[in-house]
């Protein structure tokens, strides 16, 4: 969908305009006094700030609420917000951007083709000169900032999401123990475990009602056990030495052959190709699936509900599956980008440096890291952001739990995304401390221990912006997913793999791979383990 965006020319005097308000130490007393009066007046100046963003909050935060009044009072602003549910936000945002009547602050979920286009068209203010002026921004790692650079300029401010987060494979350890099986360390061992989980009555109810490996339509989640095998990691290289997407790699070829074997053995749900991933979570919680996925932290209703699982099977014990050692000797998972959600500032504010500073101060405040031990009413910042104890949240077993029906009205962090960068995986270990049940706490601790102690691969494509990658990758990946689904069901022979890759290349894959590798070479960027 193409829209005509009003192009806004950026001022080359931006830096001077934003930094030139400091008092000159060599100025005369009279000049210094005048500058001080100006600074005080600016601090007392009230700015109207238009804020446009998507939201997952229910109900949707409104423009007039107790939370908005708190934001206005704290930051001396007139906060005018408009929030749209994320399921329709992209469409509404495109219309807003096309109109040329841009809000002061624009939120997005991630760097995508629109972020690239709008940045190049001059819609957003470049922020490079501010990145070291605010504590929360100093903590952002360089590989995350790289993802926001367009022609060397950073236009977005990311909100922290653990780079080691996201769904990880896990297994019913009690089923392994009951059947006398060991933790699988490769796909052949995993196949034998999945077949045993399906055929050998691991729950002991004398019924053939369990499935070894959970799988949903779109081959979801990707059953990869390391960067070498992951569909969307650019880890492997072709014969020309170019990085290639994992979905056409030898690692994925091995994985598809594994899934085809499981299909023949009946160790997959026969209807998986039309089953929503949410339904697999329900089946896992019901004690009917042996291998599935969960992430650090609470996934809510679309995740593992440990108390439900325990009610259905009191002996249930869940543990993560360590990544497999790949043929090239590597062993580890792919590091995420380190963020989810971001804010851009309209370039219309290029001549309003003090308003820009006020916006950045607001974002910086919400992005400060509050340790888990301080997430309680005694921490004034936490209490304020979350709407106050008894109104926006309540303490249950010394753990703050949101009052869902009130948050949108009273909690300022329902309006401005909170969460600051943390070090040494502190956030991963916090999840065990705030878990609702002992079983969930044990799982979260085991998962954090595993993730903390392993190596992670930094995908080189996470550090560049490639227009063709953004344009073509999703459609190309869907093509391979559709074709490999046919292979799993025996509707297309596995021997067609090379032919399928050639089809992928002809559909634009070659053009995409060439551009990505050109950008990597230009930036002297390589994939690396950390």
Short mmCIF file of C-alpha atoms in Angstrom, two decimals:
data_model
loop_
_atom_site.label_atom_id
_atom_site.label_comp_id
_atom_site.label_asym_id
_atom_site.label_seq_id
_atom_site.Cartn_x
_atom_site.Cartn_y
_atom_site.Cartn_z
CA UNK A 1 0.00 0.00 0.00
CA UNK A 2 1.58 3.23 -1.18
CA UNK A 3 0.70 6.63 0.21
CA UNK A 4 2.02 10.08 -0.65
CA UNK A 5 3.75 11.42 2.43
CA UNK A 6 4.40 15.15 2.69
CA UNK A 7 8.18 15.45 2.60
CA UNK A 8 9.62 17.61 5.35
CA UNK A 9 13.09 19.09 4.91
CA UNK A 10 15.32 18.60 7.94
CA UNK A 11 17.28 21.54 9.27
CA UNK A 12 21.06 21.20 9.23
CA UNK A 13 21.13 23.48 12.27
CA UNK A 14 19.27 20.94 14.42
CA UNK A 15 22.18 20.12 16.70
CA UNK A 16 22.98 23.75 17.33
CA UNK A 17 19.35 24.50 18.00
CA UNK A 18 19.07 21.72 20.55
CA UNK A 19 22.36 22.25 22.33
CA UNK A 20 22.77 25.99 22.04
CA UNK A 21 20.66 26.86 25.06
CA UNK A 22 23.38 26.21 27.60
CA UNK A 23 24.71 29.21 29.48
CA UNK A 24 27.99 30.58 28.07
CA UNK A 25 30.61 30.48 30.90
CA UNK A 26 32.39 33.49 29.36
CA UNK A 27 29.26 35.62 29.13
CA UNK A 28 28.90 38.79 31.17
CA UNK A 29 26.93 38.69 34.45
CA UNK A 30 24.08 40.48 32.73
CA UNK A 31 24.05 37.99 29.84
CA UNK A 32 24.30 35.03 32.23
CA UNK A 33 21.40 36.31 34.29
CA UNK A 34 19.29 36.71 31.16
CA UNK A 35 20.17 33.19 30.04
CA UNK A 36 19.23 31.84 33.46
CA UNK A 37 15.87 33.61 33.30
CA UNK A 38 15.27 32.12 29.84
CA UNK A 39 16.10 28.60 31.08
CA UNK A 40 13.75 29.00 34.06
CA UNK A 41 10.99 30.30 31.81
CA UNK A 42 11.46 27.34 29.45
CA UNK A 43 11.26 24.88 32.33
CA UNK A 44 7.98 26.46 33.41
CA UNK A 45 6.63 26.51 29.87
CA UNK A 46 3.76 24.12 29.26
CA UNK A 47 3.93 22.18 25.99
CA UNK A 48 1.05 20.53 24.15
CA UNK A 49 2.22 17.08 23.04
CA UNK A 50 0.25 15.01 20.55
CA UNK A 51 0.96 11.30 21.03
CA UNK A 52 -0.16 8.61 18.54
CA UNK A 53 0.44 4.92 19.27
CA UNK A 54 -0.91 1.39 19.16
CA UNK A 55 -1.91 -0.48 22.28
CA UNK A 56 -2.67 -3.92 23.68
CA UNK A 57 -4.44 -2.43 26.67
CA UNK A 58 -8.11 -3.27 27.23
CA UNK A 59 -10.00 -1.05 27.40
CA UNK A 60 -8.10 1.31 25.10
CA UNK A 61 -6.62 4.25 27.07
CA UNK A 62 -8.74 7.35 26.50
CA UNK A 63 -7.62 10.96 26.02
CA UNK A 64 -9.23 12.14 29.29
CA UNK A 65 -8.42 10.08 32.34
CA UNK A 66 -6.81 10.20 35.75
CA UNK A 67 -3.60 8.85 34.19
CA UNK A 68 -3.50 11.69 31.66
CA UNK A 69 -3.94 14.24 34.44
CA UNK A 70 -0.99 12.66 36.29
CA UNK A 71 1.19 12.90 33.17
CA UNK A 72 0.19 16.54 32.65
CA UNK A 73 1.01 17.47 36.23
CA UNK A 74 4.29 15.63 36.44
CA UNK A 75 5.79 16.87 33.18
CA UNK A 76 3.98 20.22 32.82
CA UNK A 77 2.40 19.27 29.50
CA UNK A 78 -0.98 19.09 27.84
CA UNK A 79 -0.82 15.40 26.86
CA UNK A 80 -3.15 14.72 23.95
CA UNK A 81 -3.12 11.02 23.15
CA UNK A 82 -4.75 8.83 20.54
CA UNK A 83 -4.42 5.05 20.90
CA UNK A 84 -5.52 2.41 18.41
CA UNK A 85 -5.63 -1.36 19.03
CA UNK A 86 -2.61 -2.98 17.40
CA UNK A 87 -4.72 -5.26 15.21
CA UNK A 88 -5.77 -2.19 13.16
CA UNK A 89 -2.96 0.21 14.06
CA UNK A 90 -0.74 -0.20 10.99
CA UNK A 91 -3.57 0.81 8.68
CA UNK A 92 -4.55 3.81 10.81
CA UNK A 93 -0.90 4.88 11.12
CA UNK A 94 -0.43 4.78 7.33
CA UNK A 95 -3.43 7.07 6.89
CA UNK A 96 -2.15 9.44 9.56
CA UNK A 97 1.32 9.62 7.99
CA UNK A 98 -0.08 10.11 4.50
CA UNK A 99 -2.12 13.09 5.66
CA UNK A 100 1.03 15.06 6.49
CA UNK A 101 -0.59 16.20 9.75
CA UNK A 102 1.92 14.37 11.91
CA UNK A 103 1.63 13.94 15.68
CA UNK A 104 4.58 15.02 17.82
CA UNK A 105 5.30 11.42 18.85
CA UNK A 106 4.59 8.33 16.77
CA UNK A 107 4.78 4.80 18.15
CA UNK A 108 5.53 1.60 16.21
CA UNK A 109 6.12 -2.04 17.13
CA UNK A 110 9.33 -2.61 15.14
CA UNK A 111 11.59 -1.41 12.36
CA UNK A 112 9.90 -2.22 9.06
CA UNK A 113 9.52 -0.95 5.51
CA UNK A 114 7.36 1.96 6.64
CA UNK A 115 9.93 3.05 9.21
CA UNK A 116 12.55 3.09 6.44
CA UNK A 117 10.31 4.94 3.98
CA UNK A 118 9.12 7.57 6.43
CA UNK A 119 12.62 8.14 7.77
CA UNK A 120 13.99 8.67 4.26
CA UNK A 121 11.12 11.00 3.42
CA UNK A 122 11.99 13.21 6.36
CA UNK A 123 9.01 12.52 8.61
CA UNK A 124 11.07 11.79 11.72
CA UNK A 125 13.66 13.81 13.62
CA UNK A 126 17.22 12.37 13.67
CA UNK A 127 18.24 11.66 17.27
CA UNK A 128 21.94 10.72 17.16
CA UNK A 129 23.04 13.73 19.19
CA UNK A 130 20.72 12.86 22.07
CA UNK A 131 21.60 9.20 22.61
CA UNK A 132 24.23 9.90 25.29
CA UNK A 133 22.28 12.64 27.05
CA UNK A 134 19.78 10.36 28.78
CA UNK A 135 20.63 7.49 31.11
CA UNK A 136 18.13 5.03 29.67
CA UNK A 137 19.48 5.60 26.16
CA UNK A 138 23.12 5.18 27.22
CA UNK A 139 22.29 1.62 28.26
CA UNK A 140 21.02 0.54 24.81
CA UNK A 141 23.60 -1.78 23.15
CA UNK A 142 25.15 -0.75 19.85
CA UNK A 143 23.67 -3.66 17.90
CA UNK A 144 20.18 -2.44 18.85
CA UNK A 145 20.91 1.13 17.77
CA UNK A 146 22.27 -0.27 14.47
CA UNK A 147 18.79 -1.61 13.67
CA UNK A 148 17.38 1.93 13.82
CA UNK A 149 19.94 3.59 11.55
CA UNK A 150 18.87 4.91 8.17
CA UNK A 151 21.80 6.39 6.26
CA UNK A 152 23.68 6.56 9.55
CA UNK A 153 20.96 8.43 11.43
CA UNK A 154 18.88 7.05 14.30
CA UNK A 155 15.21 7.99 14.18
CA UNK A 156 13.66 5.69 16.78
CA UNK A 157 13.91 5.23 20.55
CA UNK A 158 13.46 1.55 21.45
CA UNK A 159 11.79 0.11 24.54
CA UNK A 160 13.56 -2.80 26.17
CA UNK A 161 12.59 -6.41 25.52
CA UNK A 162 15.08 -9.06 26.55
CA UNK A 163 17.27 -10.08 23.57
CA UNK A 164 17.27 -13.56 25.12
CA UNK A 165 13.48 -13.59 25.34
CA UNK A 166 10.96 -15.12 22.98
CA UNK A 167 9.62 -18.64 22.78
CA UNK A 168 12.01 -21.49 23.65
CA UNK A 169 11.41 -25.26 23.26
CA UNK A 170 10.50 -27.19 26.37
CA UNK A 171 9.58 -30.74 27.31
CA UNK A 172 7.62 -32.72 29.88
CA UNK A 173 10.44 -34.05 32.06
CA UNK A 174 8.05 -36.27 34.02
CA UNK A 175 7.18 -38.03 30.75
CA UNK A 176 10.86 -38.55 29.98
CA UNK A 177 11.40 -40.04 33.44
CA UNK A 178 8.33 -42.28 33.26
CA UNK A 179 9.43 -43.74 29.92
CA UNK A 180 13.10 -43.99 30.91
CA UNK A 181 14.24 -41.53 28.25
CA UNK A 182 17.04 -38.97 28.25
CA UNK A 183 16.92 -35.32 27.22
CA UNK A 184 17.28 -35.29 23.39
CA UNK A 185 20.50 -33.76 22.03
CA UNK A 186 19.81 -34.01 18.27
CA UNK A 187 16.89 -34.46 15.87
CA UNK A 188 17.21 -38.24 15.73
CA UNK A 189 16.93 -38.50 19.51
CA UNK A 190 14.12 -35.94 19.50
CA UNK A 191 12.24 -38.04 16.94
CA UNK A 192 12.46 -41.14 19.13
CA UNK A 193 11.25 -39.17 22.16
CA UNK A 194 8.32 -37.63 20.23
CA UNK A 195 7.25 -41.05 18.94
CA UNK A 196 7.46 -42.54 22.45
CA UNK A 197 5.43 -39.65 23.88
CA UNK A 198 2.74 -40.42 21.29
CA UNK A 199 2.63 -44.21 21.46
CA UNK A 200 3.79 -45.29 24.94
CA UNK A 201 1.09 -43.71 27.16
CA UNK A 202 3.34 -41.23 29.05
CA UNK A 203 0.43 -39.89 31.14
CA UNK A 204 -0.52 -43.41 32.24
CA UNK A 205 -4.26 -43.20 31.52
CA UNK A 206 -4.27 -46.23 29.19
CA UNK A 207 -5.50 -44.09 26.30
CA UNK A 208 -3.82 -43.11 23.02
CA UNK A 209 -4.49 -39.40 23.59
CA UNK A 210 -1.06 -37.73 23.70
CA UNK A 211 0.99 -36.04 20.98
CA UNK A 212 4.79 -35.98 21.03
CA UNK A 213 5.58 -32.66 19.37
CA UNK A 214 3.24 -29.69 19.19
CA UNK A 215 3.00 -27.98 15.79
CA UNK A 216 0.60 -25.42 14.32
CA UNK A 217 -0.20 -24.04 10.89
CA UNK A 218 2.66 -22.24 9.24
CA UNK A 219 5.07 -24.70 10.92
CA UNK A 220 4.58 -22.67 14.07
CA UNK A 221 6.55 -22.42 16.26
CA UNK A 222 9.69 -23.09 14.25
CA UNK A 223 11.03 -26.32 15.85
CA UNK A 224 14.64 -25.16 15.69
CA UNK A 225 17.18 -26.08 18.34
CA UNK A 226 19.95 -23.62 17.55
CA UNK A 227 20.89 -20.83 15.17
CA UNK A 228 22.12 -23.32 12.59
CA UNK A 229 18.56 -24.69 12.26
CA UNK A 230 16.50 -21.51 12.77
CA UNK A 231 14.28 -20.42 9.87
CA UNK A 232 14.80 -16.69 10.27
CA UNK A 233 18.44 -16.54 11.34
CA UNK A 234 20.97 -15.54 8.70
CA UNK A 235 23.58 -17.93 10.03
CA UNK A 236 24.42 -20.26 7.15
CA UNK A 237 26.21 -19.30 3.94
CA UNK A 238 25.90 -20.48 0.34
CA UNK A 239 28.67 -21.75 -1.91
CA UNK A 240 29.57 -18.16 -2.81
CA UNK A 241 30.15 -17.26 0.82
CA UNK A 242 26.98 -15.18 1.10
CA UNK A 243 24.79 -15.24 4.18
CA UNK A 244 21.42 -16.84 3.43
CA UNK A 245 18.13 -17.01 5.35
CA UNK A 246 17.80 -20.14 7.44
CA UNK A 247 14.59 -21.17 5.75
CA UNK A 248 16.54 -22.34 2.66
CA UNK A 249 19.54 -23.72 4.57
CA UNK A 250 20.71 -27.30 5.09
CA UNK A 251 19.68 -26.91 8.72
CA UNK A 252 16.05 -26.39 7.75
CA UNK A 253 16.27 -29.23 5.24
CA UNK A 254 17.27 -31.58 8.06
CA UNK A 255 14.45 -30.24 10.21
CA UNK A 256 11.82 -30.76 7.51
CA UNK A 257 12.98 -34.36 6.99
CA UNK A 258 12.61 -34.87 10.76
CA UNK A 259 9.04 -33.49 10.70
CA UNK A 260 8.16 -35.65 7.69
CA UNK A 261 9.26 -38.74 9.66
CA UNK A 262 7.12 -37.68 12.61
CA UNK A 263 4.15 -37.18 10.31
CA UNK A 264 4.51 -40.74 9.01
CA UNK A 265 4.76 -42.06 12.57
CA UNK A 266 1.68 -40.15 13.73
CA UNK A 267 3.68 -38.19 16.31
CA UNK A 268 2.18 -34.86 15.14
CA UNK A 269 -1.41 -33.76 15.47
CA UNK A 270 -2.94 -34.89 12.16
CA UNK A 271 -4.69 -31.50 11.79
CA UNK A 272 -1.68 -29.34 12.70
CA UNK A 273 -1.61 -27.58 9.30
CA UNK A 274 -4.96 -25.93 10.08
CA UNK A 275 -4.53 -25.63 13.86
CA UNK A 276 -3.94 -22.24 15.49
CA UNK A 277 -0.96 -22.08 17.86
CA UNK A 278 -3.32 -20.89 20.61
CA UNK A 279 -5.06 -24.26 20.46
CA UNK A 280 -1.77 -26.09 20.95
CA UNK A 281 -1.23 -24.13 24.16
CA UNK A 282 -4.66 -25.32 25.31
CA UNK A 283 -3.72 -28.91 24.49
CA UNK A 284 -0.42 -28.55 26.36
CA UNK A 285 -2.15 -27.08 29.40
CA UNK A 286 -4.57 -30.02 29.25
CA UNK A 287 -1.61 -32.41 29.51
CA UNK A 288 -1.88 -33.77 25.97
CA UNK A 289 1.32 -32.44 24.32
CA UNK A 290 4.85 -33.38 25.36
CA UNK A 291 7.08 -30.86 23.54
CA UNK A 292 6.05 -27.25 23.03
CA UNK A 293 7.30 -23.68 23.69
CA UNK A 294 7.31 -20.92 26.28
CA UNK A 295 9.25 -17.73 26.88
CA UNK A 296 10.84 -16.10 29.90
CA UNK A 297 8.06 -14.33 31.74
CA UNK A 298 4.32 -14.73 31.63
CA UNK A 299 2.65 -15.19 28.24
CA UNK A 300 -0.80 -14.63 29.70
CA UNK A 301 -3.76 -16.49 28.19
CA UNK A 302 -1.76 -17.44 25.07
CA UNK A 303 0.87 -19.36 26.97
CA UNK A 304 1.42 -22.12 29.48
CA UNK A 305 -0.83 -21.77 32.49
CA UNK A 306 1.07 -23.75 35.10
CA UNK A 307 -1.74 -24.01 37.64
CA UNK A 308 -4.05 -25.37 34.92
CA UNK A 309 -1.41 -27.86 33.81
CA UNK A 310 -0.91 -28.94 37.42
CA UNK A 311 -4.64 -29.41 37.93
CA UNK A 312 -4.82 -31.62 34.85
CA UNK A 313 -1.71 -33.60 35.79
CA UNK A 314 -0.35 -33.16 39.34
CA UNK A 315 2.94 -34.85 38.34
CA UNK A 316 3.66 -32.47 35.44
CA UNK A 317 7.20 -31.07 35.34
CA UNK A 318 8.36 -28.81 32.52
CA UNK A 319 11.97 -28.01 31.63
CA UNK A 320 13.64 -26.24 28.67
CA UNK A 321 15.44 -28.24 25.97
CA UNK A 322 19.07 -27.07 25.48
CA UNK A 323 20.08 -26.21 21.90
CA UNK A 324 21.58 -29.01 19.82
CA UNK A 325 25.22 -29.11 18.76
CA UNK A 326 25.20 -28.33 15.03
CA UNK A 327 27.29 -30.05 12.34
CA UNK A 328 29.64 -27.05 12.29
CA UNK A 329 30.24 -27.35 16.03
CA UNK A 330 28.16 -24.34 17.04
CA UNK A 331 25.68 -24.59 19.90
CA UNK A 332 23.42 -21.73 20.86
CA UNK A 333 20.36 -19.66 20.03
CA UNK A 334 19.95 -16.43 18.09
CA UNK A 335 19.94 -13.19 20.06
CA UNK A 336 16.89 -11.00 19.63
CA UNK A 337 17.00 -7.33 18.75
CA UNK A 338 16.72 -6.25 22.39
CA UNK A 339 13.58 -4.18 21.96
CA UNK A 340 9.83 -4.25 21.37
CA UNK A 341 8.01 -1.00 20.61
CA UNK A 342 9.65 2.32 19.78
CA UNK A 343 8.97 6.04 19.55
CA UNK A 344 9.74 8.54 16.80
CA UNK A 345 9.55 12.32 17.06
CA UNK A 346 8.08 14.35 14.23
CA UNK A 347 10.58 16.44 12.27
CA UNK A 348 8.05 19.28 12.48
CA UNK A 349 9.67 19.93 15.87
CA UNK A 350 13.10 20.66 14.39
CA UNK A 351 12.78 24.30 15.44
CA UNK A 352 11.31 23.52 18.87
CA UNK A 353 14.33 22.15 20.76
CA UNK A 354 12.85 22.63 24.23
CA UNK A 355 9.71 20.70 23.32
CA UNK A 356 11.89 17.89 21.95
CA UNK A 357 13.80 17.84 25.23
CA UNK A 358 10.59 17.63 27.23
CA UNK A 359 9.45 14.62 25.15
CA UNK A 360 12.79 12.88 25.59
CA UNK A 361 12.71 13.54 29.33
CA UNK A 362 9.29 11.88 29.49
CA UNK A 363 10.44 8.81 27.57
CA UNK A 364 13.65 8.63 29.62
CA UNK A 365 11.64 8.66 32.84
CA UNK A 366 9.44 5.77 31.76
CA UNK A 367 12.46 3.84 30.45
CA UNK A 368 14.34 3.87 33.75
CA UNK A 369 15.00 0.39 35.11
CA UNK A 370 13.24 -0.46 38.36
CA UNK A 371 14.65 -3.67 39.94
CA UNK A 372 12.14 -6.41 40.77
CA UNK A 373 12.75 -6.01 44.49
CA UNK A 374 11.61 -2.38 44.26
CA UNK A 375 8.40 -2.97 42.33
CA UNK A 376 6.17 -2.16 45.26
CA UNK A 377 4.35 0.81 46.79
CA UNK A 378 7.51 1.98 48.57
CA UNK A 379 9.09 2.88 45.22
CA UNK A 380 7.42 6.16 44.32
CA UNK A 381 8.24 5.91 40.61
CA UNK A 382 6.83 2.38 40.32
CA UNK A 383 3.74 3.27 42.32
CA UNK A 384 3.10 6.38 40.22
CA UNK A 385 3.64 4.70 36.83
CA UNK A 386 1.30 1.85 37.72
CA UNK A 387 -1.54 3.99 39.02
CA UNK A 388 -1.12 3.47 42.76
CA UNK A 389 -1.60 0.46 44.98
CA UNK A 390 -5.22 -0.62 45.16
CA UNK A 391 -6.10 1.34 42.03
CA UNK A 392 -3.79 0.29 39.19
CA UNK A 393 -2.28 -2.74 40.89
CA UNK A 394 -2.44 -4.83 44.04
CA UNK A 395 0.21 -6.70 46.00
CA UNK A 396 -0.29 -10.49 46.05
CA UNK A 397 2.32 -12.46 48.02
CA UNK A 398 4.60 -9.39 47.82
CA UNK A 399 4.27 -9.31 44.03
CA UNK A 400 2.59 -6.44 42.17
CA UNK A 401 -0.31 -7.68 40.04
CA UNK A 402 -2.11 -5.26 37.66
CA UNK A 403 -5.80 -4.59 38.15
CA UNK A 404 -6.63 -5.05 34.48
CA UNK A 405 -9.96 -3.26 34.43
CA UNK A 406 -8.45 -0.11 36.00
CA UNK A 407 -5.04 0.23 34.32
CA UNK A 408 -6.19 2.14 31.25
CA UNK A 409 -7.72 4.80 33.46
CA UNK A 410 -5.21 5.28 36.26
CA UNK A 411 -1.78 3.95 35.18
CA UNK A 412 0.47 6.36 33.24
CA UNK A 413 2.48 3.40 31.88
CA UNK A 414 -0.64 2.28 30.04
CA UNK A 415 0.02 5.40 27.93
CA UNK A 416 3.81 5.60 27.74
CA UNK A 417 5.63 2.27 27.54
CA UNK A 418 7.89 1.61 30.52
CA UNK A 419 10.84 -0.74 30.97
CA UNK A 420 14.54 0.11 30.97
CA UNK A 421 17.60 -1.77 29.79
CA UNK A 422 19.00 -4.23 32.30
CA UNK A 423 22.40 -5.89 32.67
CA UNK A 424 23.53 -9.43 33.40
CA UNK A 425 20.13 -10.96 32.55
CA UNK A 426 18.62 -9.48 35.71
CA UNK A 427 15.21 -9.43 34.04
CA UNK A 428 15.34 -13.16 33.23
CA UNK A 429 15.98 -14.07 36.85
CA UNK A 430 13.24 -11.73 38.05
CA UNK A 431 10.56 -13.86 36.38
CA UNK A 432 11.15 -16.71 38.84
CA UNK A 433 10.67 -14.26 41.71
CA UNK A 434 7.31 -12.97 40.46
CA UNK A 435 5.84 -16.28 39.23
CA UNK A 436 2.37 -17.13 40.51
CA UNK A 437 3.03 -20.81 41.31
CA UNK A 438 6.00 -22.84 42.59
CA UNK A 439 5.97 -24.87 39.36
CA UNK A 440 6.18 -21.77 37.19
CA UNK A 441 8.91 -20.31 39.42
CA UNK A 442 10.99 -23.48 39.08
CA UNK A 443 10.59 -23.48 35.30
CA UNK A 444 11.48 -19.79 34.99
CA UNK A 445 14.58 -20.26 37.16
CA UNK A 446 15.73 -23.27 35.11
CA UNK A 447 15.13 -21.40 31.86
CA UNK A 448 17.00 -18.31 33.10
CA UNK A 449 19.94 -20.43 34.24
CA UNK A 450 20.14 -22.08 30.81
CA UNK A 451 19.88 -18.83 28.84
CA UNK A 452 22.34 -17.00 31.09
CA UNK A 453 25.01 -19.65 30.63
CA UNK A 454 24.90 -20.15 26.87
CA UNK A 455 26.31 -18.36 23.85
CA UNK A 456 24.01 -16.38 21.57
CA UNK A 457 24.41 -15.61 17.89
CA UNK A 458 24.02 -11.99 16.81
CA UNK A 459 22.27 -12.11 13.43
CA UNK A 460 24.07 -9.68 11.10
CA UNK A 461 20.82 -8.68 9.38
CA UNK A 462 19.55 -7.27 12.69
CA UNK A 463 22.15 -4.52 12.31
CA UNK A 464 21.24 -3.31 8.81
CA UNK A 465 18.18 -1.99 7.02
CA UNK A 466 17.58 -3.66 3.66
CA UNK A 467 14.57 -2.38 1.64
CA UNK A 468 14.33 -5.56 -0.42
CA UNK A 469 14.56 -7.74 2.69
CA UNK A 470 11.67 -5.81 4.22
CA UNK A 471 9.69 -5.95 1.00
CA UNK A 472 10.18 -9.58 -0.01
CA UNK A 473 11.15 -11.64 3.03
CA UNK A 474 7.66 -12.37 4.37
CA UNK A 475 6.26 -13.52 1.01
CA UNK A 476 9.35 -15.59 0.22
CA UNK A 477 9.25 -17.23 3.64
CA UNK A 478 5.57 -18.05 3.18
CA UNK A 479 6.36 -19.71 -0.14
CA UNK A 480 8.96 -21.99 1.47
CA UNK A 481 6.64 -22.69 4.41
CA UNK A 482 3.84 -23.73 2.04
CA UNK A 483 6.14 -25.96 0.01
CA UNK A 484 7.81 -27.57 3.03
CA UNK A 485 4.36 -28.22 4.54
CA UNK A 486 3.61 -30.23 1.40
CA UNK A 487 6.89 -32.11 1.91
CA UNK A 488 5.96 -32.99 5.50
CA UNK A 489 2.65 -34.44 4.30
CA UNK A 490 4.32 -36.27 1.41
CA UNK A 491 2.62 -34.11 -1.23
CA UNK A 492 5.99 -32.96 -2.56
CA UNK A 493 9.10 -35.16 -2.40
CA UNK A 494 11.92 -34.20 -0.06
CA UNK A 495 14.25 -34.72 -3.02
CA UNK A 496 12.78 -31.52 -4.51
CA UNK A 497 14.66 -29.41 -1.97
CA UNK A 498 17.23 -27.94 -4.39
CA UNK A 499 14.54 -27.33 -7.00
CA UNK A 500 12.43 -25.52 -4.38
CA UNK A 501 15.40 -23.30 -3.43
CA UNK A 502 15.89 -22.43 -7.12
CA UNK A 503 12.22 -21.41 -7.29
CA UNK A 504 12.73 -19.26 -4.21
CA UNK A 505 15.72 -17.55 -5.78
CA UNK A 506 13.77 -16.86 -9.00
CA UNK A 507 10.92 -15.28 -7.02
CA UNK A 508 13.23 -12.57 -5.68
CA UNK A 509 15.34 -14.49 -3.21
CA UNK A 510 18.56 -13.92 -5.15
CA UNK A 511 17.95 -10.19 -5.37
CA UNK A 512 17.25 -10.04 -1.63
CA UNK A 513 20.31 -12.10 -0.67
CA UNK A 514 22.55 -10.01 -2.93
CA UNK A 515 21.34 -6.73 -1.42
CA UNK A 516 21.64 -7.99 2.17
CA UNK A 517 25.21 -9.18 1.63
CA UNK A 518 26.15 -5.95 -0.14
CA UNK A 519 24.90 -3.98 2.88
CA UNK A 520 26.75 -6.28 5.29
CA UNK A 521 29.97 -5.88 3.33
CA UNK A 522 29.58 -2.09 3.19
CA UNK A 523 29.13 -1.95 6.96
CA UNK A 524 31.83 -4.55 7.63
CA UNK A 525 29.26 -6.54 9.60
CA UNK A 526 29.54 -10.24 10.34
CA UNK A 527 27.47 -12.66 12.34
CA UNK A 528 29.10 -13.26 15.73
CA UNK A 529 28.66 -15.22 18.93
CA UNK A 530 28.34 -13.43 22.27
#
